[in-house]
Coordinates of C-alpha atoms in Angstrom, one line a residue:
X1 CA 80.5 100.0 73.7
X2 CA 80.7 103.7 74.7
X3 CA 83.6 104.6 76.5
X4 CA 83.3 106.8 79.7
X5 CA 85.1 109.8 81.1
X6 CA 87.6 109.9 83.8
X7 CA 85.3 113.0 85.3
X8 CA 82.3 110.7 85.3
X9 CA 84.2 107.6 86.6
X10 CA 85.1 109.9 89.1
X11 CA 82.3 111.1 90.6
X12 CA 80.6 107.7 90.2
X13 CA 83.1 106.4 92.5
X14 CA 83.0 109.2 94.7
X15 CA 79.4 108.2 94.9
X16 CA 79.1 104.4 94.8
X17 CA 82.8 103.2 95.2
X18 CA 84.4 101.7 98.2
X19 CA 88.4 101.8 98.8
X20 CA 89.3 99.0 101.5
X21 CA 92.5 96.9 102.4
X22 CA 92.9 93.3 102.7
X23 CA 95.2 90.9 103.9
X24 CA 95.6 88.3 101.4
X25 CA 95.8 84.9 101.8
X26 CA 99.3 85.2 101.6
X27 CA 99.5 87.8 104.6
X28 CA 100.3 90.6 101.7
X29 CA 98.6 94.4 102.4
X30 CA 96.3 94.5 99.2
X31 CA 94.1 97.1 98.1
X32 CA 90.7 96.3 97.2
X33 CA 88.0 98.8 94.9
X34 CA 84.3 98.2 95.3
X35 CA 81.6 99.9 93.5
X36 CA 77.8 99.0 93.7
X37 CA 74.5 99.5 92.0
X38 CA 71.0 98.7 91.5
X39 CA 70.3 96.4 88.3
X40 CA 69.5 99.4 85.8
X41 CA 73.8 100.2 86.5
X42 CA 74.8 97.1 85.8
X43 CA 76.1 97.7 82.6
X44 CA 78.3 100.7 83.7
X45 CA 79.7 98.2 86.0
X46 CA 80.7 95.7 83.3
X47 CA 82.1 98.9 81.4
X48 CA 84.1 99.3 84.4
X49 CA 85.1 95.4 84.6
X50 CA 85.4 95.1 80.7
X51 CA 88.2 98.2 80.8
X52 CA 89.6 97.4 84.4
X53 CA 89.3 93.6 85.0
X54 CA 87.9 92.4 88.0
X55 CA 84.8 91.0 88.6
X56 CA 80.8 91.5 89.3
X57 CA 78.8 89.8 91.9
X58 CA 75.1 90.0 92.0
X59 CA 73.3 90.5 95.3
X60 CA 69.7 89.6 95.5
X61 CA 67.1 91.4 97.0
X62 CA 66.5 92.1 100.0
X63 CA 63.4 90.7 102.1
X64 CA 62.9 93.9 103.4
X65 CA 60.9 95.3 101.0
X66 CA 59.7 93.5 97.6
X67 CA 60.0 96.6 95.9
X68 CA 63.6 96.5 95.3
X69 CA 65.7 95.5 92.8
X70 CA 68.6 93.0 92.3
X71 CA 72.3 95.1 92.9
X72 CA 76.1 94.4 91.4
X73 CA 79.0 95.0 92.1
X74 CA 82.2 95.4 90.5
X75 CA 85.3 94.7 92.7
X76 CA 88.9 94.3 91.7
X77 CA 92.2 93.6 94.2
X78 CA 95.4 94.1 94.2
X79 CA 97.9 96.7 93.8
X80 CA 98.4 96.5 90.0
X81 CA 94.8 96.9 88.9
X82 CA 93.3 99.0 91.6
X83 CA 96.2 101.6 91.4
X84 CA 95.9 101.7 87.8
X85 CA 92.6 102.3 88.3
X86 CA 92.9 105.1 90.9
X87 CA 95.6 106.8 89.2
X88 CA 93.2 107.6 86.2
X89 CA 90.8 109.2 88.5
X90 CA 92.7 110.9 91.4
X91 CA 92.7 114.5 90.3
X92 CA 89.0 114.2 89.4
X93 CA 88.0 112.9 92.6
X94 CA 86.2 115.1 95.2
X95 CA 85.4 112.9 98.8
X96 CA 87.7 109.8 98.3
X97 CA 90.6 111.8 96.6
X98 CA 92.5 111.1 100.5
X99 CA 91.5 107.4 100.7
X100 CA 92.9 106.6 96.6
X101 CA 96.0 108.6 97.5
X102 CA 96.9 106.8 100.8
X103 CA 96.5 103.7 98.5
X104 CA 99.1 104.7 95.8
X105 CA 101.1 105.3 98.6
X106 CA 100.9 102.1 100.2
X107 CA 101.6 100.8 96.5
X108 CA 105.1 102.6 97.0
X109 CA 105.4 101.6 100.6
X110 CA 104.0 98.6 101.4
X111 CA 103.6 96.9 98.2
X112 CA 105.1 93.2 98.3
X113 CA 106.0 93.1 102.4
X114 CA 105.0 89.7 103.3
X115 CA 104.2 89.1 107.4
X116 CA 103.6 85.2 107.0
X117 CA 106.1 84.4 109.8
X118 CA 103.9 84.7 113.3
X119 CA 106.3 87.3 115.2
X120 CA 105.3 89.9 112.6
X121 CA 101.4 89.2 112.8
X122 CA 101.8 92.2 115.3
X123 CA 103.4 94.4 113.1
X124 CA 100.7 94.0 110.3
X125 CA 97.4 93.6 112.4
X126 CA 98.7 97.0 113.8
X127 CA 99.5 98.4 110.5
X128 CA 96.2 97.0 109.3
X129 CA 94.3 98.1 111.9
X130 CA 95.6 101.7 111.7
X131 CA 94.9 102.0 107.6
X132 CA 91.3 100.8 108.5
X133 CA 90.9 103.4 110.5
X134 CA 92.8 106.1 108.7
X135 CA 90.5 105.2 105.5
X136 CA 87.4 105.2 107.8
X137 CA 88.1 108.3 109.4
X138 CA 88.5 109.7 105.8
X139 CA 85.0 108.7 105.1
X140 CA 84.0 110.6 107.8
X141 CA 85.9 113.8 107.1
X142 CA 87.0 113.8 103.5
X143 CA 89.5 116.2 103.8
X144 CA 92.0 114.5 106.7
X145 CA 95.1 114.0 104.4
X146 CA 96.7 111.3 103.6
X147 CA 99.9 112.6 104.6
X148 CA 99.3 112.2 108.1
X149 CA 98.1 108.9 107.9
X150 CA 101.2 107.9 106.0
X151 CA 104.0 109.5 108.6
X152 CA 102.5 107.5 111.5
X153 CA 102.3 103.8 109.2
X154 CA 106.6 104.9 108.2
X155 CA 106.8 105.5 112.4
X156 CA 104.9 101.8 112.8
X157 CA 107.3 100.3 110.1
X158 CA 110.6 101.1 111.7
X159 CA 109.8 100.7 114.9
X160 CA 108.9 96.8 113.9

């Protein structure tokens, strides 16, 4: 199987991917990659899941139009994988180079803080909420830093 450059992975993402957070089941900040396609990428996708783990999901077509074809896509969670991931593809990356950055921050930062116990719900809905929008935001306007976003989540953390 060919292997692909970090330039190309790149600017695939920067195309296709999708950088969210999660809370997990565990009530744990997790990072979350997404990348989708039409059914002639699927087997860059696998590339992707074969090298970075993860998994593919297929979505049917849609009953909008007949026309279209089946899509994948590749996701993979958690802070070990997905920052591996973005760390190989950072300096390459054009619109989502803030978004992947505030995530390897958040690996440093927020990496392993567990809210289970109701009082600090607050705290991590807030802190949730506010990375949400910081990473939506950056979709909009690609070059908001990252900085900025991570002063105000330190000011939310020790005032909780």
């Amino acid at each position: 199987m060919k292997r692909l450059s970090w330039k190309y992975i790149a600017g695939l993402f920067d195309g296709e991917g999708c950088l969210d957070i999660q809370i997990s089941k565990q009530n744990y900040i997790t990072p979350r990659v997404r990348m989708a396609m039409a059914e002639p990428g699927k087997e860059v996708l696998e590339m992707l899941a074969n090298t970075y783990g993860g998994n593919i999901y297929k979505r049917g077509r849609s009953s909008q139009n007949s026309n279209w074809m089946d899509s994948y896509s590749w996701e993979i969670n958690g802070y070990k994988r997905c920052c591996y991931f973005l760390r190989q593809i950072v300096k390459h990356l054009e619109i989502k180079k803030e978004q992947a950055r505030l995530i390897l921050w958040c690996e440093n930062h927020l990496k392993g803080m567990n809210y289970g116990r109701q009082e600090d719900m607050t705290s991590v809905n807030e802190i949730r909420k506010f990375v949400r929008s910081e990473m939506s935001a950056m979709k909009r306007d690609p070059h908001r830093l990252s900085e900025t976003a991570q002063e105000n989540i330190l000011e939310m953390l020790q005032s909780s």
